[in-house]
mmCIF file of C-alpha atoms in Angstrom:
data_model
loop_
_atom_site.group_PDB
_atom_site.id
_atom_site.type_symbol
_atom_site.label_atom_id
_atom_site.label_comp_id
_atom_site.label_asym_id
_atom_site.label_seq_id
_atom_site.Cartn_x
_atom_site.Cartn_y
_atom_site.Cartn_z
ATOM 1 C CA MET H 1 -24.550 30.947 -4.154
ATOM 2 C CA LEU H 2 -25.638 28.325 -1.569
ATOM 3 C CA GLU H 3 -29.250 27.771 -0.857
ATOM 4 C CA THR H 4 -30.874 28.555 2.851
ATOM 5 C CA LEU H 5 -32.405 26.101 4.818
ATOM 6 C CA ASP H 6 -35.659 28.262 4.230
ATOM 7 C CA ASP H 7 -35.195 28.464 0.487
ATOM 8 C CA LEU H 8 -35.114 24.355 0.552
ATOM 9 C CA ARG H 9 -38.199 24.322 3.034
ATOM 10 C CA LYS H 10 -40.022 26.503 0.703
ATOM 11 C CA SER H 11 -39.228 24.234 -2.050
ATOM 12 C CA ILE H 12 -40.608 21.372 -0.265
ATOM 13 C CA ASP H 13 -43.473 23.463 0.733
ATOM 14 C CA ASN H 14 -44.267 24.004 -3.093
ATOM 15 C CA ILE H 15 -43.801 20.211 -4.146
ATOM 16 C CA ASP H 16 -45.939 19.191 -1.124
ATOM 17 C CA ASN H 17 -48.743 21.923 -2.619
ATOM 18 C CA ALA H 18 -48.257 20.357 -6.227
ATOM 19 C CA ILE H 19 -48.786 16.797 -4.695
ATOM 20 C CA VAL H 20 -52.126 17.806 -2.819
ATOM 21 C CA ALA H 21 -53.461 19.435 -5.745
ATOM 22 C CA MET H 22 -52.887 16.302 -7.632
ATOM 23 C CA PHE H 23 -54.384 14.259 -5.087
ATOM 24 C CA ALA H 24 -57.440 16.521 -5.665
ATOM 25 C CA GLU H 25 -57.645 16.021 -9.192
ATOM 26 C CA ARG H 26 -56.866 12.082 -8.830
ATOM 27 C CA PHE H 27 -59.933 11.777 -6.430
ATOM 28 C CA LYS H 28 -62.172 13.932 -8.746
ATOM 29 C CA VAL H 29 -61.566 11.542 -11.329
ATOM 30 C CA THR H 30 -61.713 8.500 -9.205
ATOM 31 C CA ASP H 31 -65.099 9.653 -7.804
ATOM 32 C CA ARG H 32 -66.385 9.698 -11.253
ATOM 33 C CA VAL H 33 -65.251 6.428 -11.374
ATOM 34 C CA GLY H 34 -67.229 5.361 -8.710
ATOM 35 C CA TYR H 35 -70.411 6.613 -9.987
ATOM 36 C CA TYR H 36 -69.767 4.783 -13.272
ATOM 37 C CA LYS H 37 -69.181 1.680 -11.273
ATOM 38 C CA ALA H 38 -72.307 2.492 -9.077
ATOM 39 C CA ALA H 39 -74.441 2.944 -12.163
ATOM 40 C CA ASN H 40 -73.329 -0.223 -13.879
ATOM 41 C CA GLY H 41 -73.337 -2.510 -10.910
ATOM 42 C CA LEU H 42 -69.617 -3.133 -10.711
ATOM 43 C CA THR H 43 -67.867 -3.693 -7.637
ATOM 44 C CA ALA H 44 -65.803 -0.803 -5.562
ATOM 45 C CA LYS H 45 -62.932 -3.219 -5.491
ATOM 46 C CA ASP H 46 -61.279 -4.442 -8.526
ATOM 47 C CA PRO H 47 -57.995 -6.647 -7.798
ATOM 48 C CA ALA H 48 -57.137 -7.003 -11.480
ATOM 49 C CA ARG H 49 -56.926 -3.348 -11.722
ATOM 50 C CA GLU H 50 -55.384 -2.928 -8.458
ATOM 51 C CA ALA H 51 -52.215 -5.762 -9.510
ATOM 52 C CA ILE H 52 -51.720 -3.793 -12.781
ATOM 53 C CA GLN H 53 -51.222 -0.503 -10.967
ATOM 54 C CA PHE H 54 -49.008 -1.772 -8.374
ATOM 55 C CA GLN H 55 -46.755 -3.318 -10.811
ATOM 56 C CA ARG H 56 -46.960 0.158 -12.943
ATOM 57 C CA MET H 57 -46.019 2.056 -9.288
ATOM 58 C CA SER H 58 -43.043 -0.310 -9.131
ATOM 59 C CA GLU H 59 -41.829 0.441 -12.850
ATOM 60 C CA LEU H 60 -42.370 4.304 -12.327
ATOM 61 C CA ALA H 61 -40.588 3.981 -8.658
ATOM 62 C CA SER H 62 -37.539 2.454 -10.020
ATOM 63 C CA GLN H 63 -37.385 5.158 -13.283
ATOM 64 C CA TYR H 64 -37.426 8.037 -10.469
ATOM 65 C CA GLY H 65 -35.203 6.664 -8.320
ATOM 66 C CA VAL H 66 -37.910 6.058 -5.538
ATOM 67 C CA ASP H 67 -37.964 3.201 -3.140
ATOM 68 C CA PRO H 68 -40.713 0.597 -4.598
ATOM 69 C CA GLU H 69 -41.968 -0.169 -1.486
ATOM 70 C CA PHE H 70 -42.702 3.160 -0.132
ATOM 71 C CA ALA H 71 -44.532 3.949 -3.702
ATOM 72 C CA ALA H 72 -46.257 0.597 -3.103
ATOM 73 C CA SER H 73 -47.179 1.888 0.400
ATOM 74 C CA TYR H 74 -48.721 5.248 -1.150
ATOM 75 C CA LEU H 75 -50.411 3.292 -3.705
ATOM 76 C CA ALA H 76 -51.973 1.084 -1.276
ATOM 77 C CA ALA H 77 -53.253 4.212 0.843
ATOM 78 C CA VAL H 78 -54.949 5.764 -2.037
ATOM 79 C CA ILE H 79 -56.380 2.568 -3.181
ATOM 80 C CA GLU H 80 -57.991 1.863 0.246
ATOM 81 C CA ARG H 81 -59.482 5.688 0.353
ATOM 82 C CA VAL H 82 -60.768 5.235 -3.124
ATOM 83 C CA VAL H 83 -62.540 1.977 -2.499
ATOM 84 C CA ARG H 84 -64.076 3.300 0.447
ATOM 85 C CA ASN H 85 -65.091 6.499 -1.562
ATOM 86 C CA HIS H 86 -66.791 4.009 -4.175
ATOM 87 C CA GLU H 87 -68.417 2.025 -1.445
ATOM 88 C CA GLN H 88 -70.116 5.288 -0.161
ATOM 89 C CA ILE H 89 -71.150 6.329 -3.575
ATOM 90 C CA ALA H 90 -72.625 3.052 -4.096
ATOM 91 C CA GLU H 91 -74.337 3.083 -1.065
ATOM 92 C CA ASN H 92 -75.781 6.950 -1.820
ATOM 93 C CA THR H 93 -76.942 6.156 -5.157
#
């Protein structure tokens, strides 16, 4: 039996829900990192860690057949937000 457009769109919606839920979990953990950094006088930005993460994301993208440039742009957006969150945490603690 062929899937309908509505069926396919429901699948996309379910995946989007899962992605947003995972973002929420990821940001809960990165906020904890932000509090750790603030308490220990560490900077919000960690270029060495970012380089490792970009390499890891490239490898994962290749493994799953995702465009590595797209994966890098996703990671860049996430890192930008995490750094901003860490800066706010440091200012407020």
